[in-house]
PDB file of C-alpha atoms and ligand atoms in Angstrom:
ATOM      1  CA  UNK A   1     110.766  96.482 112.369  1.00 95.00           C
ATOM      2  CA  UNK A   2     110.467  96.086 108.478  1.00 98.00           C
ATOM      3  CA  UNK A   3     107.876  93.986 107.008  1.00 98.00           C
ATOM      4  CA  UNK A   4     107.186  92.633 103.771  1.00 98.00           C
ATOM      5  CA  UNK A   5     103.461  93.089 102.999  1.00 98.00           C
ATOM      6  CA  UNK A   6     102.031  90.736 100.344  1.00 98.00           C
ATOM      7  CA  UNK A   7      98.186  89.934  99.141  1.00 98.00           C
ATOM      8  CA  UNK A   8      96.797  88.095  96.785  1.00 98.00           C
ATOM      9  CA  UNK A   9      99.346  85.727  95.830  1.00 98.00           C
ATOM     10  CA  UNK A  10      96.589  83.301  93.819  1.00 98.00           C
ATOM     11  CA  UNK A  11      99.404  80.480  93.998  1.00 98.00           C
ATOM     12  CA  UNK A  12     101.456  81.988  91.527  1.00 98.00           C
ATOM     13  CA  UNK A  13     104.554  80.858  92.552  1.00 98.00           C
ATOM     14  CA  UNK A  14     107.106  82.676  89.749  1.00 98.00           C
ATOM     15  CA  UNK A  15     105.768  86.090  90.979  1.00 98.00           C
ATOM     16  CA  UNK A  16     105.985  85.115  94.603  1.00 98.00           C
ATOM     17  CA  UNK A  17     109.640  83.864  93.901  1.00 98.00           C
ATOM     18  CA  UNK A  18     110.297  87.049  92.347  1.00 98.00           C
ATOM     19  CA  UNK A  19     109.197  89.198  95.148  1.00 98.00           C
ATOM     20  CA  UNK A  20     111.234  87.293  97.681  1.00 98.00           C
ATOM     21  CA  UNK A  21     113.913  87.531  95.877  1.00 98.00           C
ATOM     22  CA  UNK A  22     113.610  91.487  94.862  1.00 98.00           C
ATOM     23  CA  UNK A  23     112.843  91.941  98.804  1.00 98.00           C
ATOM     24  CA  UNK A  24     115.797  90.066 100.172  1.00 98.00           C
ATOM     25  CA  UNK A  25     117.278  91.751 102.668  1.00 98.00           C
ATOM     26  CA  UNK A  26     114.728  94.589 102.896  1.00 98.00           C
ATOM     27  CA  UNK A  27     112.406  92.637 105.903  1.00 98.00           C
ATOM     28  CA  UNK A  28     112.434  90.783 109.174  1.00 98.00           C
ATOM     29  CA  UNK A  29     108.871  89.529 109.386  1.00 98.00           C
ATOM     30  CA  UNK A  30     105.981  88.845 106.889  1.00 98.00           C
ATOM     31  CA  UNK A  31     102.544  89.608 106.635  1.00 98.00           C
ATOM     32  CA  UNK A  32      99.772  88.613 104.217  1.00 98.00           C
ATOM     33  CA  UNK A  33      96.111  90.091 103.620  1.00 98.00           C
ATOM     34  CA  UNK A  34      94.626  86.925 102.086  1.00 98.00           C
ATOM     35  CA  UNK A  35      93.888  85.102  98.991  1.00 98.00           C
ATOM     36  CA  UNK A  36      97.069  82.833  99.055  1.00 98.00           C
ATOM     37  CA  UNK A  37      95.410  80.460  96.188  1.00 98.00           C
ATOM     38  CA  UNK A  38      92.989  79.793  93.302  1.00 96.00           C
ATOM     39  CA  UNK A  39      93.707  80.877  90.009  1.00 97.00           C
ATOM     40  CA  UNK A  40      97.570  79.764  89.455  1.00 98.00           C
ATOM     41  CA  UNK A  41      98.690  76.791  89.475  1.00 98.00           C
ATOM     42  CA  UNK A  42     100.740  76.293  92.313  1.00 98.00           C
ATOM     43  CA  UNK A  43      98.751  76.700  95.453  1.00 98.00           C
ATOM     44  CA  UNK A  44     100.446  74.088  97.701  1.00 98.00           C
ATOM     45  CA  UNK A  45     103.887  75.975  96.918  1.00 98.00           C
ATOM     46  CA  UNK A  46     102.041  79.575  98.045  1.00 98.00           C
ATOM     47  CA  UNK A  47     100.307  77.871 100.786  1.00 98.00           C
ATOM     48  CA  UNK A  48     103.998  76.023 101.896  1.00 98.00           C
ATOM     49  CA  UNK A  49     105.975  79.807 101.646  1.00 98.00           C
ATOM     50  CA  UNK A  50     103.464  81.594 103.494  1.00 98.00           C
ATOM     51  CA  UNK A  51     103.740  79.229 106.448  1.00 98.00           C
ATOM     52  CA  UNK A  52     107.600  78.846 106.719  1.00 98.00           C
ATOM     53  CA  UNK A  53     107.504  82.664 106.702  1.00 97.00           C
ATOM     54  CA  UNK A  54     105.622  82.679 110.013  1.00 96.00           C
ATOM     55  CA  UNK A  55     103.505  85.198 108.676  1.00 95.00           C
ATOM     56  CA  UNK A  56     100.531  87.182 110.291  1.00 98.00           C
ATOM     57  CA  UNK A  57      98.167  86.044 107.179  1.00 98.00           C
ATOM     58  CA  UNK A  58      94.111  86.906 107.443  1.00 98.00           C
ATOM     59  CA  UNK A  59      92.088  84.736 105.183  1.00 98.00           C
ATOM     60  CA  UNK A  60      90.325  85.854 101.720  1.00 98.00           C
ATOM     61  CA  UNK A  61      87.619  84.630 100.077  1.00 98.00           C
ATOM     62  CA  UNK A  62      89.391  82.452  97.910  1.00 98.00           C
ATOM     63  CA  UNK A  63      91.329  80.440 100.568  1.00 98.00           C
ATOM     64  CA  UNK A  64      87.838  80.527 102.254  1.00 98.00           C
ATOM     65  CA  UNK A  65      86.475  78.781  99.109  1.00 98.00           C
ATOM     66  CA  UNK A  66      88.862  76.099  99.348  1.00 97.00           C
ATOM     67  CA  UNK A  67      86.739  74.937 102.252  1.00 97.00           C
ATOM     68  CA  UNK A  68      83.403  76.045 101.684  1.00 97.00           C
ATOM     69  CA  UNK A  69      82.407  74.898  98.419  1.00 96.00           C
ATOM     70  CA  UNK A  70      78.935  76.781  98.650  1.00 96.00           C
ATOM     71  CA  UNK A  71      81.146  80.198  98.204  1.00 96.00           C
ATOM     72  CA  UNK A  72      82.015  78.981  94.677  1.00 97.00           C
ATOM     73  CA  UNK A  73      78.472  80.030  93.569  1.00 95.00           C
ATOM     74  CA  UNK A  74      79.246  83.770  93.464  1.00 93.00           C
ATOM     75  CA  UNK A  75      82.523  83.121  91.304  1.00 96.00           C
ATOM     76  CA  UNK A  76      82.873  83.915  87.968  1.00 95.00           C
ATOM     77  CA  UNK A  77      82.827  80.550  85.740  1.00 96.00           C
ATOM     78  CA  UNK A  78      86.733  80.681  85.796  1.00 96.00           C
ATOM     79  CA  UNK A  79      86.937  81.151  89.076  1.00 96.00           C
ATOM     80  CA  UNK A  80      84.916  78.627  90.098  1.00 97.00           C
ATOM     81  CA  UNK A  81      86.617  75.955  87.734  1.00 97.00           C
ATOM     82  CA  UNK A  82      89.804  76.925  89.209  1.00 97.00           C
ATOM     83  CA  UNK A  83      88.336  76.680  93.132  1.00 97.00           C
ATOM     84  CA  UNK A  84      87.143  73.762  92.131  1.00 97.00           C
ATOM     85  CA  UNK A  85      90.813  72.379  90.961  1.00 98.00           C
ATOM     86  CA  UNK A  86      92.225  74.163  93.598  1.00 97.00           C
ATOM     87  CA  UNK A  87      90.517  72.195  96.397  1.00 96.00           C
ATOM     88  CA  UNK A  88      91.172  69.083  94.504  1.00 97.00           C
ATOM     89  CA  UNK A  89      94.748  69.482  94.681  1.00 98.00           C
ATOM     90  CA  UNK A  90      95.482  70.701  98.096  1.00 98.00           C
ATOM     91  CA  UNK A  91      96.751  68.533 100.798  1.00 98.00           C
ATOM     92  CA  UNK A  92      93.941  67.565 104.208  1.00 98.00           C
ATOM     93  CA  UNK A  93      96.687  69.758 106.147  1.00 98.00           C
ATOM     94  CA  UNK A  94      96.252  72.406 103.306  1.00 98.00           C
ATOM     95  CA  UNK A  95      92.864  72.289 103.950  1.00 98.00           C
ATOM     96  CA  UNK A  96      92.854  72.597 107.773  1.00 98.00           C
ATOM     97  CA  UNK A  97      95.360  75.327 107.869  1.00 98.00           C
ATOM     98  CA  UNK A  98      93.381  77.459 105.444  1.00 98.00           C
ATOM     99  CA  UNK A  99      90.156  76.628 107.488  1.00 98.00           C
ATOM    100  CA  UNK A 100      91.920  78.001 110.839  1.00 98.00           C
ATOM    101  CA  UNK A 101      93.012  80.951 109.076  1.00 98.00           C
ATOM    102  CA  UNK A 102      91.552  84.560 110.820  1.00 98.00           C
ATOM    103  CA  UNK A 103      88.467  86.727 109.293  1.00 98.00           C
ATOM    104  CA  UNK A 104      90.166  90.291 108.783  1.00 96.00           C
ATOM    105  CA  UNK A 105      90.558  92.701 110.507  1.00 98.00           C
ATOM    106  CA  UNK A 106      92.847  91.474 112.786  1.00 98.00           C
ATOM    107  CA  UNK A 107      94.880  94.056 114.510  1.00 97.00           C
ATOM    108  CA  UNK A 108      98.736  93.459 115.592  1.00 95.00           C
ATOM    109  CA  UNK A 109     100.693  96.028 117.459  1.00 94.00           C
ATOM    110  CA  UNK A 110     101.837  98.122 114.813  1.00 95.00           C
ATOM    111  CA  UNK A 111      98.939  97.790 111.699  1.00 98.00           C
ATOM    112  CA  UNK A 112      95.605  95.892 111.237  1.00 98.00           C
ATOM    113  CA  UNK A 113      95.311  93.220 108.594  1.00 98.00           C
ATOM    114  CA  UNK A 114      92.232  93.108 106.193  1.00 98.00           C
ATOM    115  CA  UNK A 115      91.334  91.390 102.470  1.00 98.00           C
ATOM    116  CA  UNK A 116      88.531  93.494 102.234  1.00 98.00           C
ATOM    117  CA  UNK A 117      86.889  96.202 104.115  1.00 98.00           C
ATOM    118  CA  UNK A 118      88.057  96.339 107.698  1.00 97.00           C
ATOM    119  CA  UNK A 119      84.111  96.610 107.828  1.00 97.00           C
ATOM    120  CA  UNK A 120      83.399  93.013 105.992  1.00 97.00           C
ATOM    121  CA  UNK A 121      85.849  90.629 104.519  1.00 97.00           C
ATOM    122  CA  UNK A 122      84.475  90.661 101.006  1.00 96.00           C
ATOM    123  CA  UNK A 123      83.807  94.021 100.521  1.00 97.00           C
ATOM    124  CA  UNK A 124      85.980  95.512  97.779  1.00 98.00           C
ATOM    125  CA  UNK A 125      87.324  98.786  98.339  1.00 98.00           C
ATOM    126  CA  UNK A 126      87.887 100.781  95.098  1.00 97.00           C
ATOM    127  CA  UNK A 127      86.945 104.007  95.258  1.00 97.00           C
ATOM    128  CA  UNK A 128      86.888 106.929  97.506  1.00 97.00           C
ATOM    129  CA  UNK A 129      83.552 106.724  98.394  1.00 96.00           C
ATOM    130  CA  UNK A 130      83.882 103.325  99.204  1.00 97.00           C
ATOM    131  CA  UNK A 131      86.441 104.397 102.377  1.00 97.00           C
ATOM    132  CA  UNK A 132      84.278 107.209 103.357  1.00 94.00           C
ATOM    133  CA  UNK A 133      83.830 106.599 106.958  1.00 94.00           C
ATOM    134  CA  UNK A 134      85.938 103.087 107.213  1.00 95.00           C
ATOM    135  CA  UNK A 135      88.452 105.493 109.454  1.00 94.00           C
ATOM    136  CA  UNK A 136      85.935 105.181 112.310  1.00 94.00           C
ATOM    137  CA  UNK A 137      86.922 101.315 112.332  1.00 95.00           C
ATOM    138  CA  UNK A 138      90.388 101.958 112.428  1.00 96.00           C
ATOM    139  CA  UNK A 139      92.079 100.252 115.700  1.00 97.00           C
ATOM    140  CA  UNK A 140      95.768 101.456 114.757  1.00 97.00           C
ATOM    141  CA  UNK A 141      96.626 104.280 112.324  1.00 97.00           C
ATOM    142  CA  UNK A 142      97.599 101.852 109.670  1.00 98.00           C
ATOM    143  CA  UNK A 143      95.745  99.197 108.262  1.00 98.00           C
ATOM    144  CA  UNK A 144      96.391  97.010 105.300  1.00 98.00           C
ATOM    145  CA  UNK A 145      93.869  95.387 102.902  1.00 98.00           C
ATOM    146  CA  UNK A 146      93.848  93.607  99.555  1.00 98.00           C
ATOM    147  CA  UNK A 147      90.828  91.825  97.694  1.00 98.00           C
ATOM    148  CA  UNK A 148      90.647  94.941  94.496  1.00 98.00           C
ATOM    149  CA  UNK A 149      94.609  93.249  93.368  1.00 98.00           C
ATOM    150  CA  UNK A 150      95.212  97.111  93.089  1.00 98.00           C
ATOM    151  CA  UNK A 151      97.951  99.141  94.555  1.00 98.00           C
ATOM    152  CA  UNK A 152      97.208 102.440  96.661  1.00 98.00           C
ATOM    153  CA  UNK A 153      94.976 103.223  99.042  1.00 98.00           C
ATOM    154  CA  UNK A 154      93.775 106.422 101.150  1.00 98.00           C
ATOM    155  CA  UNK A 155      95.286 108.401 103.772  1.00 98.00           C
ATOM    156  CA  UNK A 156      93.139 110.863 106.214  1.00 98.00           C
ATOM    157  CA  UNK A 157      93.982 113.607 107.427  1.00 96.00           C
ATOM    158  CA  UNK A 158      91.942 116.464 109.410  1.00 91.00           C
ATOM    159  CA  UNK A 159      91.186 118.376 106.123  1.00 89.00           C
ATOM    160  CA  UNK A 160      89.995 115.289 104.144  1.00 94.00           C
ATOM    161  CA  UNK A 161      91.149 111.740 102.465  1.00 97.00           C
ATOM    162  CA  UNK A 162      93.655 111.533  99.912  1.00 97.00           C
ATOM    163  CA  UNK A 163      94.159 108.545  97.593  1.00 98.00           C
ATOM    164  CA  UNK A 164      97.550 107.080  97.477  1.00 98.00           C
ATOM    165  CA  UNK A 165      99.239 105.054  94.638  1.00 96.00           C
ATOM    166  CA  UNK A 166     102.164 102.944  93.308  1.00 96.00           C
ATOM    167  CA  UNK A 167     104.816 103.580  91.281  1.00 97.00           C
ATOM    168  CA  UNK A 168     104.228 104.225  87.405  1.00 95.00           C
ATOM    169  CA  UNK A 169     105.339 101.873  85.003  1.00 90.00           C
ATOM    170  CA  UNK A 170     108.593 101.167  84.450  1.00 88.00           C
ATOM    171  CA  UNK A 171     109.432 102.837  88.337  1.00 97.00           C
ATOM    172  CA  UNK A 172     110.379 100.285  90.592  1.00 97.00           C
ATOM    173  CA  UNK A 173     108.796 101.991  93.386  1.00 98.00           C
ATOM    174  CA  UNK A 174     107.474 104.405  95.165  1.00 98.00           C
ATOM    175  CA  UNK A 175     108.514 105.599  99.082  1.00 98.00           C
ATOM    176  CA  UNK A 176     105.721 107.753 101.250  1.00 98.00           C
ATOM    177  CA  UNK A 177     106.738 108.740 104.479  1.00 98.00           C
ATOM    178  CA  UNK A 178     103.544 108.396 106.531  1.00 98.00           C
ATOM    179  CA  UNK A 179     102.171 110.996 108.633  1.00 97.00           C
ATOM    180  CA  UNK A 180     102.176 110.049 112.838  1.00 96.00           C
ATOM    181  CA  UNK A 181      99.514 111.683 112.947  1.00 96.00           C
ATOM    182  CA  UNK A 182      97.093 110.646 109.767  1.00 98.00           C
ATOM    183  CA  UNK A 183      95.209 107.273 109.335  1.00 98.00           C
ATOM    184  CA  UNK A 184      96.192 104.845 106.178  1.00 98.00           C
ATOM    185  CA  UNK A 185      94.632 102.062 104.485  1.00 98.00           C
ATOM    186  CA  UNK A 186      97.468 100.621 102.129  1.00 98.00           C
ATOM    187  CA  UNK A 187      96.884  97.797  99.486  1.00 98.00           C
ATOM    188  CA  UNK A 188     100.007  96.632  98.726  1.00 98.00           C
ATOM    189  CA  UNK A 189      98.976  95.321  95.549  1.00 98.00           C
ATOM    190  CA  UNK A 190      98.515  91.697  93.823  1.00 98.00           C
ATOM    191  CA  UNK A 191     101.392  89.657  93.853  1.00 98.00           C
ATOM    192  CA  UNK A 192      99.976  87.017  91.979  1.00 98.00           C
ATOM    193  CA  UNK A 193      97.379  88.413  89.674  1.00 98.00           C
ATOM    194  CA  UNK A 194      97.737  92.681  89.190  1.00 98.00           C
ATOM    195  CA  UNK A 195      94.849  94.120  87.537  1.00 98.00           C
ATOM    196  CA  UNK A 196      95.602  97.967  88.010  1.00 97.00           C
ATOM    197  CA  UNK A 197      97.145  97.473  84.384  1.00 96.00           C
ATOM    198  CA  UNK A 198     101.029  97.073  85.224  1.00 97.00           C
ATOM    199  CA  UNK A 199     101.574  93.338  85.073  1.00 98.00           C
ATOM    200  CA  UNK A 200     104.088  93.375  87.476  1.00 98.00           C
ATOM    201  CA  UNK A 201     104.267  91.503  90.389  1.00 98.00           C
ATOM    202  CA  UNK A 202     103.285  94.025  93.493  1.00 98.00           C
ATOM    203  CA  UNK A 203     103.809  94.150  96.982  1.00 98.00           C
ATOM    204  CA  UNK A 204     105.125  96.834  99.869  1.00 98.00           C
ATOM    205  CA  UNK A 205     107.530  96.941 102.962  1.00 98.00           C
ATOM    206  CA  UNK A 206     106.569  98.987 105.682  1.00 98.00           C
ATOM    207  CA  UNK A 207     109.682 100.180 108.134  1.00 98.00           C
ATOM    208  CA  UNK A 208     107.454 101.054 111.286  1.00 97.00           C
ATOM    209  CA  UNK A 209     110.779 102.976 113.022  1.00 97.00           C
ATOM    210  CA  UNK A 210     111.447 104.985 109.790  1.00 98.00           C
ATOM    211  CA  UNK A 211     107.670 105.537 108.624  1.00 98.00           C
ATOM    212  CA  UNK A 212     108.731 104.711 105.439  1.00 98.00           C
ATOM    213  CA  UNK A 213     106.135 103.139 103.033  1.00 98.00           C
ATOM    214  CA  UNK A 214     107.474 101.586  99.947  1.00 98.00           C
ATOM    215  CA  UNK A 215     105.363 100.250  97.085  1.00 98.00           C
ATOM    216  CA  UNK A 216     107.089  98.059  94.685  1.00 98.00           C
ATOM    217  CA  UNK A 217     106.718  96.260  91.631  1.00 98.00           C
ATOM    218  CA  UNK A 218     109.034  93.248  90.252  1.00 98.00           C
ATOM    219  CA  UNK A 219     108.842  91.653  86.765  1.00 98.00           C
ATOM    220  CA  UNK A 220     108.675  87.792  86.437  1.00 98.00           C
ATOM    221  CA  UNK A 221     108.639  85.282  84.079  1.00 98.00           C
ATOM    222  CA  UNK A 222     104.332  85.516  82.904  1.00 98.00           C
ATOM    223  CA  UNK A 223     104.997  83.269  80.182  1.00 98.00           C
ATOM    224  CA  UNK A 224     106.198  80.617  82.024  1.00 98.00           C
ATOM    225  CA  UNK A 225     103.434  80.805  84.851  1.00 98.00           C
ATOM    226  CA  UNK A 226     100.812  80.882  81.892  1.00 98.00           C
ATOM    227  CA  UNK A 227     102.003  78.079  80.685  1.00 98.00           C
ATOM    228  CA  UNK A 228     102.124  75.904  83.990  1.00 98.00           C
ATOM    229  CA  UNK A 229      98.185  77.672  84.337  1.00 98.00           C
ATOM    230  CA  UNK A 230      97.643  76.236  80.757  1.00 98.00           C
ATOM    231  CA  UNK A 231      99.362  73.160  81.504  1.00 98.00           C
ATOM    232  CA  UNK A 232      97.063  72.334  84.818  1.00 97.00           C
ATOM    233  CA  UNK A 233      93.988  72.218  83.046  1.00 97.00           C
ATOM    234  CA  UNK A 234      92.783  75.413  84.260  1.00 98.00           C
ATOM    235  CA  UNK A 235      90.569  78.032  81.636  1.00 97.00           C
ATOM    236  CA  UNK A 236      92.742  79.993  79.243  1.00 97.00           C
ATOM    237  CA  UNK A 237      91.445  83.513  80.391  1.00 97.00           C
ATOM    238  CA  UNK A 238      93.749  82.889  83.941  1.00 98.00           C
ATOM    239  CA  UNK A 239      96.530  83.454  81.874  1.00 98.00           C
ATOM    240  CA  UNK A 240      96.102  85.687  79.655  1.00 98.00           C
ATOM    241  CA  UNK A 241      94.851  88.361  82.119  1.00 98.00           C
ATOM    242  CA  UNK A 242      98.360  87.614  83.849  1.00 98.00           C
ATOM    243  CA  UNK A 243     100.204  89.739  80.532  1.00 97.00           C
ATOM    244  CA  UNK A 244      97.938  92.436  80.858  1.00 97.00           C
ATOM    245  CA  UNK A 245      97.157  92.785  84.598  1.00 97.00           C
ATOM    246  CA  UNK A 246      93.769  92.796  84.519  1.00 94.00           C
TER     247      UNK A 246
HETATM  248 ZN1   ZN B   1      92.198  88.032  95.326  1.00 65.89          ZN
END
């Protein structure tokens, strides 16, 4: 089976576009580790592709915060303007199908789904010693996460844990065979809003019968997604961090 992994899509539909195009062919099934919307400006669209891909999806904070308006207090002021506008524009059956979405870590056959921590949904996972001792929790040997819109992640092995990362700039990926018998927590990246510094859209496919792990990056059109941010009446800084990915 080969799956497209995505996170973090933040409704921006141009770099979700541009990853199903660039990963045409490559897949059979979909999965998603949260955050489908806030922050760009087309939610509903995000929202509408996730669900006619029949993916396994867990839920992040933001699509949490769609529904929960108390969770807006920890946001950043742009965040919570754009949670805010976010929740204004989404459909009742928007709502609802966000609301039924699973906490992570769900665990299929094959991998485990997180946003965060496989530990706690909101936890960010950025450094090494942030993972120390998250193998324990491991149902599967493979388990992907998002929430940190970085690409990488860790892989154990008997003599320690090694951290993993995505192509360079300018590659347009990177393939990693994984080990049967090592444990991996892979973040496939931020589709919708990088900020490991490579602007790129990001995202992975995982072929389960070749082991073969490929991290990817796409470019799309940032100009015209800032300007449809821009043009929704959402802050200024959404954008701009889209050119930079940060
Ligand atoms: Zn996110």
């Amino acid at each position: 089976m080969r799956r497209l992994i995505v996170s973090d899509i933040h409704g921006n539909l141009e770099a979700l576009e541009a990853v199903a195009r660039d990963a045409r062919g490559l897949y059979d099934e979909v999965a998603c580790c949260g955050d489908i919307v806030d922050y760009g400006a087309s939610p509903r669209e995000a929202i509408a592709w996730i669900r006619a891909a029949g993916a396994m999806v867990v839920r992040g904070n933001h699509d949490r915060a769609a529904w929960e308006p108390g969770l807006r207090e920890s946001f950043t002021p742009a965040a919570r303007i754009a949670a805010e506008w976010c929740a204004h524009v989404l459909s009742a059956q928007d709502l609802e199908w966000l609301r039924g979405l699973p906490a992570g870590p769900i665990w299929g056959d094959e991998f485990g789904l997180a946003h965060g921590s496989p530990e706690d949904e909101d936890t960010y996972l950025e450094s090494t010693a942030d993972v120390r001792g998250i193998d324990l929790l491991l149902q599967r040997s493979l388990c992907f996460f998002g929430h940190t819109h970085v690409q990488g992640g860790w892989e154990w092995q008997p003599g320690g844990i090694r951290r993993m990362s995505g192509p360079s700039a300018g590659e347009p990926e990177r393939v990693v065979e994984l080990d049967p018998d090592a444990l991996y927590l892979i973040n496939p990246g931020s589709v919708g809003q990088p900020r490991d510094r490579d602007p790129r859209a990001a995202y992975a496919i995982w072929n389960s019968a070749q082991r073969l792990l490929a991290y990817r990056r796409v470019p799309y059109d940032i100009e015209f997604a800032q300007r449809r941010i821009v043009a929704a009446g959402l802050p200024r800084s959404l954008a701009l961090r889209l050119a930079v990915g940060r």
